[in-house]
Amino acid sequence: APHLNGVRGVVQRMDPRPSGKGRWEVELRFEGGRVEVKSLKGENLWPLGVADKGERRAWLKEEKLHQEARRLLEEQEEKEQFRKCVEAKMKKLCVEESVQGLLRKLEPNKALDLLDRASEAKVRSANAFLATQVKILLEMDSDDEANSDVDAKEKDDAGTQEEHDPDLLSEETTEFPPLPTPPGGEPSDEQMDAAADARREANAALEKSDFPLALEKYTEAIATGVALS
């Protein structure tokens, strides 16, 4: 059929009918995740194996999108089936209009479960039972949503508080002095003398409470790479 030209599909099997000689049953893909099996002649099929890499990649990409659309469609169809069962069950149990409105606020599968329980012999008043149970479920769902909102707000507040916490130390911006390079083997006399002189000058500055100079000289002593006690 001309209207099927360019439609993607997956071959299922050879057509087993006597009239289907030379034909294949192909599951065709349509928009919205819909599929339809058609019996098509072999000469009207374009196998993916003869396509180039670009065409194969495009086919696989479209197939992935189709599978996701198919999943959503099946979920919708399942919900619709549950909804129809709910409507039929409510009619059978003569559920009051006000209770029907409450039941329709629930997910169809939850509403059907309550209706099944309400039809049990031990339930004296189906309407009273349903009204109570639905309100409990709706309150639970409302509490869950409220708790989710509170958790999200607390996380945001915690993040904001951390950003503006005055007790947090600011990031260090001053560069650290270079690490000393230890001498290869035993230190030379010149290195020993330089380290000793710097250490002596640092002690003298420390006695005079000249802390910046003392720090500078201690740093010089350390930078020589000579260990001094």
C-alpha positions as a Markdown table, in Angstrom:
| # | Residue | x | y | z |
|---|---|---|---|---|
| 1 | Ala | 0.0 | 0.0 | 0.0 |
| 2 | Pro | 1.4 | 3.4 | -1.0 |
| 3 | His | 0.5 | 5.0 | 2.4 |
| 4 | Leu | 3.0 | 2.6 | 4.1 |
| 5 | Asn | 6.0 | 3.7 | 2.1 |
| 6 | Gly | 8.8 | 4.8 | 4.4 |
| 7 | Val | 7.2 | 3.3 | 7.5 |
| 8 | Arg | 9.6 | 1.6 | 9.9 |
| 9 | Gly | 8.8 | -1.9 | 11.1 |
| 10 | Val | 10.2 | -5.2 | 12.5 |
| 11 | Val | 9.7 | -8.5 | 10.7 |
| 12 | Gln | 7.9 | -11.0 | 12.9 |
| 13 | Arg | 7.7 | -14.1 | 10.7 |
| 14 | Met | 6.7 | -15.5 | 7.3 |
| 15 | Asp | 3.0 | -15.2 | 6.6 |
| 16 | Pro | 1.8 | -18.8 | 7.5 |
| 17 | Arg | -1.5 | -18.5 | 5.5 |
| 18 | Pro | -1.6 | -20.4 | 2.1 |
| 19 | Ser | -2.5 | -17.1 | 0.5 |
| 20 | Gly | 0.5 | -15.4 | 2.1 |
| 21 | Lys | 3.2 | -17.0 | 0.0 |
| 22 | Gly | 6.1 | -14.6 | -0.4 |
| 23 | Arg | 4.8 | -12.3 | 2.3 |
| 24 | Trp | 6.1 | -11.4 | 5.7 |
| 25 | Glu | 4.2 | -10.3 | 8.8 |
| 26 | Val | 5.7 | -7.0 | 9.8 |
| 27 | Glu | 5.0 | -5.0 | 13.0 |
| 28 | Leu | 4.9 | -1.5 | 11.7 |
| 29 | Arg | 5.7 | 1.6 | 13.9 |
| 30 | Phe | 3.4 | 4.6 | 13.9 |
| 31 | Glu | 3.3 | 7.9 | 15.7 |
| 32 | Gly | 2.5 | 7.9 | 19.4 |
| 33 | Gly | 3.9 | 4.4 | 20.0 |
| 34 | Arg | 1.1 | 2.7 | 18.0 |
| 35 | Val | 1.9 | -0.6 | 16.2 |
| 36 | Glu | 0.1 | -2.6 | 13.6 |
| 37 | Val | 1.0 | -5.9 | 12.0 |
| 38 | Lys | 0.7 | -6.1 | 8.3 |
| 39 | Ser | 1.3 | -8.8 | 5.7 |
| 40 | Leu | 3.8 | -7.4 | 3.2 |
| 41 | Lys | 5.5 | -8.7 | 0.1 |
| 42 | Gly | 9.2 | -9.3 | 0.5 |
| 43 | Glu | 10.1 | -7.1 | -2.5 |
| 44 | Asn | 8.4 | -4.2 | -0.7 |
| 45 | Leu | 10.7 | -4.4 | 2.3 |
| 46 | Trp | 14.0 | -2.5 | 2.7 |
| 47 | Pro | 16.2 | -4.6 | 5.1 |
| 48 | Leu | 18.3 | -2.6 | 7.5 |
| 49 | Gly | 21.3 | -4.7 | 6.7 |
| 50 | Val | 21.7 | -3.1 | 3.3 |
| 51 | Ala | 21.5 | 0.4 | 4.7 |
| 52 | Asp | 24.6 | 2.5 | 5.5 |
| 53 | Lys | 25.8 | 3.2 | 9.0 |
| 54 | Gly | 24.1 | 6.6 | 9.1 |
| 55 | Glu | 20.7 | 5.1 | 8.2 |
| 56 | Arg | 21.2 | 2.3 | 10.7 |
| 57 | Arg | 22.0 | 4.8 | 13.5 |
| 58 | Ala | 19.0 | 6.9 | 12.6 |
| 59 | Trp | 16.8 | 3.8 | 12.6 |
| 60 | Leu | 18.0 | 2.8 | 16.1 |
| 61 | Lys | 17.5 | 6.3 | 17.4 |
| 62 | Glu | 13.9 | 6.4 | 16.1 |
| 63 | Glu | 13.3 | 2.9 | 17.5 |
| 64 | Lys | 14.4 | 4.1 | 21.0 |
| 65 | Leu | 12.0 | 7.0 | 20.8 |
| 66 | His | 9.2 | 4.6 | 19.6 |
| 67 | Gln | 9.8 | 2.3 | 22.6 |
| 68 | Glu | 9.5 | 5.1 | 25.0 |
| 69 | Ala | 6.3 | 6.4 | 23.3 |
| 70 | Arg | 5.0 | 2.8 | 23.4 |
| 71 | Arg | 5.7 | 2.5 | 27.1 |
| 72 | Leu | 3.7 | 5.7 | 27.8 |
| 73 | Leu | 0.9 | 4.6 | 25.6 |
| 74 | Glu | 0.6 | 1.3 | 27.4 |
| 75 | Glu | 0.6 | 3.1 | 30.8 |
| 76 | Gln | -2.2 | 5.3 | 29.5 |
| 77 | Glu | -4.2 | 2.4 | 28.2 |
| 78 | Glu | -3.8 | 0.5 | 31.5 |
| 79 | Lys | -5.0 | 3.5 | 33.4 |
| 80 | Glu | -8.0 | 3.9 | 31.1 |
| 81 | Gln | -8.8 | 0.2 | 31.6 |
| 82 | Phe | -8.7 | 0.6 | 35.4 |
| 83 | Arg | -10.9 | 3.7 | 35.1 |
| 84 | Lys | -13.5 | 1.8 | 33.2 |
| 85 | Cys | -13.5 | -0.9 | 35.8 |
| 86 | Val | -13.8 | 1.7 | 38.5 |
| 87 | Glu | -16.9 | 3.2 | 36.8 |
| 88 | Ala | -18.5 | -0.2 | 36.4 |
| 89 | Lys | -17.8 | -1.2 | 40.0 |
| 90 | Met | -19.1 | 2.0 | 41.4 |
| 91 | Lys | -22.3 | 1.5 | 39.4 |
| 92 | Lys | -22.6 | -2.1 | 40.6 |
| 93 | Leu | -22.2 | -1.1 | 44.3 |
| 94 | Cys | -24.6 | 1.9 | 43.9 |
| 95 | Val | -21.9 | 4.3 | 45.2 |
| 96 | Glu | -23.2 | 7.7 | 46.1 |
| 97 | Glu | -22.3 | 10.7 | 43.8 |
| 98 | Ser | -20.2 | 12.4 | 46.5 |
| 99 | Val | -18.2 | 9.2 | 47.2 |
| 100 | Gln | -17.7 | 8.7 | 43.4 |
| 101 | Gly | -16.2 | 12.1 | 43.2 |
| 102 | Leu | -13.7 | 11.2 | 46.0 |
| 103 | Leu | -12.8 | 7.9 | 44.3 |
| 104 | Arg | -12.1 | 9.7 | 41.0 |
| 105 | Lys | -9.4 | 11.7 | 42.8 |
| 106 | Leu | -7.4 | 8.6 | 43.4 |
| 107 | Glu | -5.2 | 6.7 | 41.0 |
| 108 | Pro | -7.6 | 4.2 | 39.2 |
| 109 | Asn | -5.8 | 1.2 | 40.5 |
| 110 | Lys | -6.1 | 2.4 | 44.1 |
| 111 | Ala | -9.7 | 3.2 | 43.7 |
| 112 | Leu | -10.4 | -0.2 | 42.2 |
| 113 | Asp | -8.7 | -1.9 | 45.2 |
| 114 | Leu | -10.9 | 0.0 | 47.6 |
| 115 | Leu | -14.0 | -1.0 | 45.6 |
| 116 | Asp | -13.0 | -4.6 | 45.7 |
| 117 | Arg | -12.6 | -4.4 | 49.5 |
| 118 | Ala | -15.9 | -2.6 | 49.8 |
| 119 | Ser | -17.7 | -5.4 | 48.1 |
| 120 | Glu | -16.7 | -7.9 | 50.7 |
| 121 | Ala | -19.5 | -9.3 | 52.9 |
| 122 | Lys | -18.0 | -8.0 | 56.1 |
| 123 | Val | -18.3 | -4.4 | 55.0 |
| 124 | Arg | -21.7 | -3.2 | 56.3 |
| 125 | Ser | -21.9 | 0.2 | 54.5 |
| 126 | Ala | -19.9 | 0.4 | 51.3 |
| 127 | Asn | -20.4 | 4.1 | 51.0 |
| 128 | Ala | -19.2 | 4.9 | 54.5 |
| 129 | Phe | -16.2 | 2.5 | 54.2 |
| 130 | Leu | -15.2 | 4.1 | 50.8 |
| 131 | Ala | -15.6 | 7.7 | 52.0 |
| 132 | Thr | -13.4 | 7.0 | 55.1 |
| 133 | Gln | -10.7 | 5.1 | 53.2 |
| 134 | Val | -10.5 | 7.6 | 50.4 |
| 135 | Lys | -10.1 | 10.5 | 52.8 |
| 136 | Ile | -7.3 | 8.7 | 54.6 |
| 137 | Leu | -5.5 | 8.0 | 51.3 |
| 138 | Leu | -5.9 | 11.6 | 50.1 |
| 139 | Glu | -4.6 | 12.9 | 53.4 |
| 140 | Met | -1.6 | 10.6 | 53.2 |
| 141 | Asp | -0.8 | 11.8 | 49.7 |
| 142 | Ser | -1.2 | 15.4 | 50.8 |
| 143 | Asp | 1.2 | 14.8 | 53.8 |
| 144 | Asp | 3.8 | 13.2 | 51.5 |
| 145 | Glu | 3.7 | 16.2 | 49.2 |
| 146 | Ala | 4.0 | 18.6 | 52.1 |
| 147 | Asn | 6.9 | 16.7 | 53.6 |
| 148 | Ser | 8.6 | 16.7 | 50.2 |
| 149 | Asp | 8.2 | 20.5 | 50.0 |
| 150 | Val | 9.6 | 20.9 | 53.6 |
| 151 | Asp | 12.6 | 18.7 | 52.8 |
| 152 | Ala | 13.3 | 20.7 | 49.7 |
| 153 | Lys | 13.0 | 24.0 | 51.6 |
| 154 | Glu | 15.3 | 22.8 | 54.4 |
| 155 | Lys | 17.9 | 21.8 | 51.9 |
| 156 | Asp | 17.7 | 25.2 | 50.3 |
| 157 | Asp | 17.9 | 27.0 | 53.7 |
| 158 | Ala | 20.9 | 24.8 | 54.7 |
| 159 | Gly | 22.7 | 25.7 | 51.5 |
| 160 | Thr | 22.0 | 29.4 | 51.9 |
| 161 | Gln | 23.1 | 29.3 | 55.6 |
| 162 | Glu | 26.4 | 27.6 | 54.6 |
| 163 | Glu | 27.0 | 30.2 | 51.9 |
| 164 | His | 26.7 | 33.0 | 54.5 |
| 165 | Asp | 28.0 | 31.4 | 57.6 |
| 166 | Pro | 30.2 | 34.0 | 59.3 |
| 167 | Asp | 32.1 | 31.3 | 61.3 |
| 168 | Leu | 33.5 | 29.7 | 58.1 |
| 169 | Leu | 37.1 | 30.6 | 57.3 |
| 170 | Ser | 37.6 | 32.5 | 54.0 |
| 171 | Glu | 39.5 | 30.8 | 51.3 |
| 172 | Glu | 43.3 | 31.2 | 51.5 |
| 173 | Thr | 44.6 | 33.6 | 48.8 |
| 174 | Thr | 48.2 | 34.1 | 49.9 |
| 175 | Glu | 50.7 | 31.9 | 48.1 |
| 176 | Phe | 52.7 | 29.5 | 50.3 |
| 177 | Pro | 56.5 | 29.9 | 50.3 |
| 178 | Pro | 58.4 | 27.4 | 48.1 |
| 179 | Leu | 59.2 | 24.1 | 49.7 |
| 180 | Pro | 62.9 | 23.6 | 50.5 |
| 181 | Thr | 65.0 | 21.5 | 48.2 |
| 182 | Pro | 66.9 | 19.0 | 50.3 |
| 183 | Pro | 70.6 | 18.9 | 49.4 |
| 184 | Gly | 71.9 | 15.8 | 47.6 |
| 185 | Gly | 73.9 | 13.9 | 50.1 |
| 186 | Glu | 75.6 | 15.7 | 53.0 |
| 187 | Pro | 75.0 | 19.5 | 53.1 |
| 188 | Ser | 78.0 | 21.7 | 52.3 |
| 189 | Asp | 79.7 | 24.0 | 54.7 |
| 190 | Glu | 78.2 | 27.0 | 52.9 |
| 191 | Gln | 74.7 | 25.6 | 53.4 |
| 192 | Met | 75.2 | 24.8 | 57.0 |
| 193 | Asp | 76.6 | 28.4 | 57.6 |
| 194 | Ala | 73.7 | 30.0 | 55.8 |
| 195 | Ala | 71.2 | 28.0 | 57.8 |
| 196 | Ala | 72.9 | 28.8 | 61.1 |
| 197 | Asp | 73.1 | 32.5 | 60.3 |
| 198 | Ala | 69.5 | 32.7 | 59.3 |
| 199 | Arg | 68.5 | 30.9 | 62.5 |
| 200 | Arg | 70.6 | 33.1 | 64.6 |
| 201 | Glu | 69.1 | 36.3 | 63.1 |
| 202 | Ala | 65.6 | 34.9 | 63.6 |
| 203 | Asn | 66.3 | 34.3 | 67.3 |
| 204 | Ala | 67.6 | 37.8 | 67.7 |
| 205 | Ala | 64.6 | 39.3 | 66.0 |
| 206 | Leu | 62.3 | 37.1 | 68.1 |
| 207 | Glu | 63.9 | 38.5 | 71.3 |
| 208 | Lys | 63.2 | 42.0 | 70.1 |
| 209 | Ser | 59.5 | 41.0 | 69.3 |
| 210 | Asp | 60.2 | 41.7 | 65.6 |
| 211 | Phe | 57.9 | 38.9 | 64.5 |
| 212 | Pro | 57.8 | 39.7 | 60.8 |
| 213 | Leu | 61.6 | 39.6 | 60.6 |
| 214 | Ala | 61.8 | 36.5 | 62.7 |
| 215 | Leu | 59.4 | 34.7 | 60.4 |
| 216 | Glu | 61.4 | 35.8 | 57.4 |
| 217 | Lys | 64.6 | 34.5 | 58.8 |
| 218 | Tyr | 63.1 | 31.2 | 60.0 |
| 219 | Thr | 61.8 | 30.8 | 56.5 |
| 220 | Glu | 65.3 | 31.4 | 55.0 |
| 221 | Ala | 66.7 | 28.8 | 57.4 |
| 222 | Ile | 64.1 | 26.2 | 56.3 |
| 223 | Ala | 64.6 | 27.0 | 52.6 |
| 224 | Thr | 68.2 | 26.0 | 52.8 |
| 225 | Gly | 67.0 | 22.4 | 53.2 |
| 226 | Val | 69.4 | 21.9 | 56.2 |
| 227 | Ala | 67.8 | 20.3 | 59.3 |
| 228 | Leu | 68.5 | 22.4 | 62.4 |
| 229 | Ser | 67.3 | 21.7 | 65.9 |
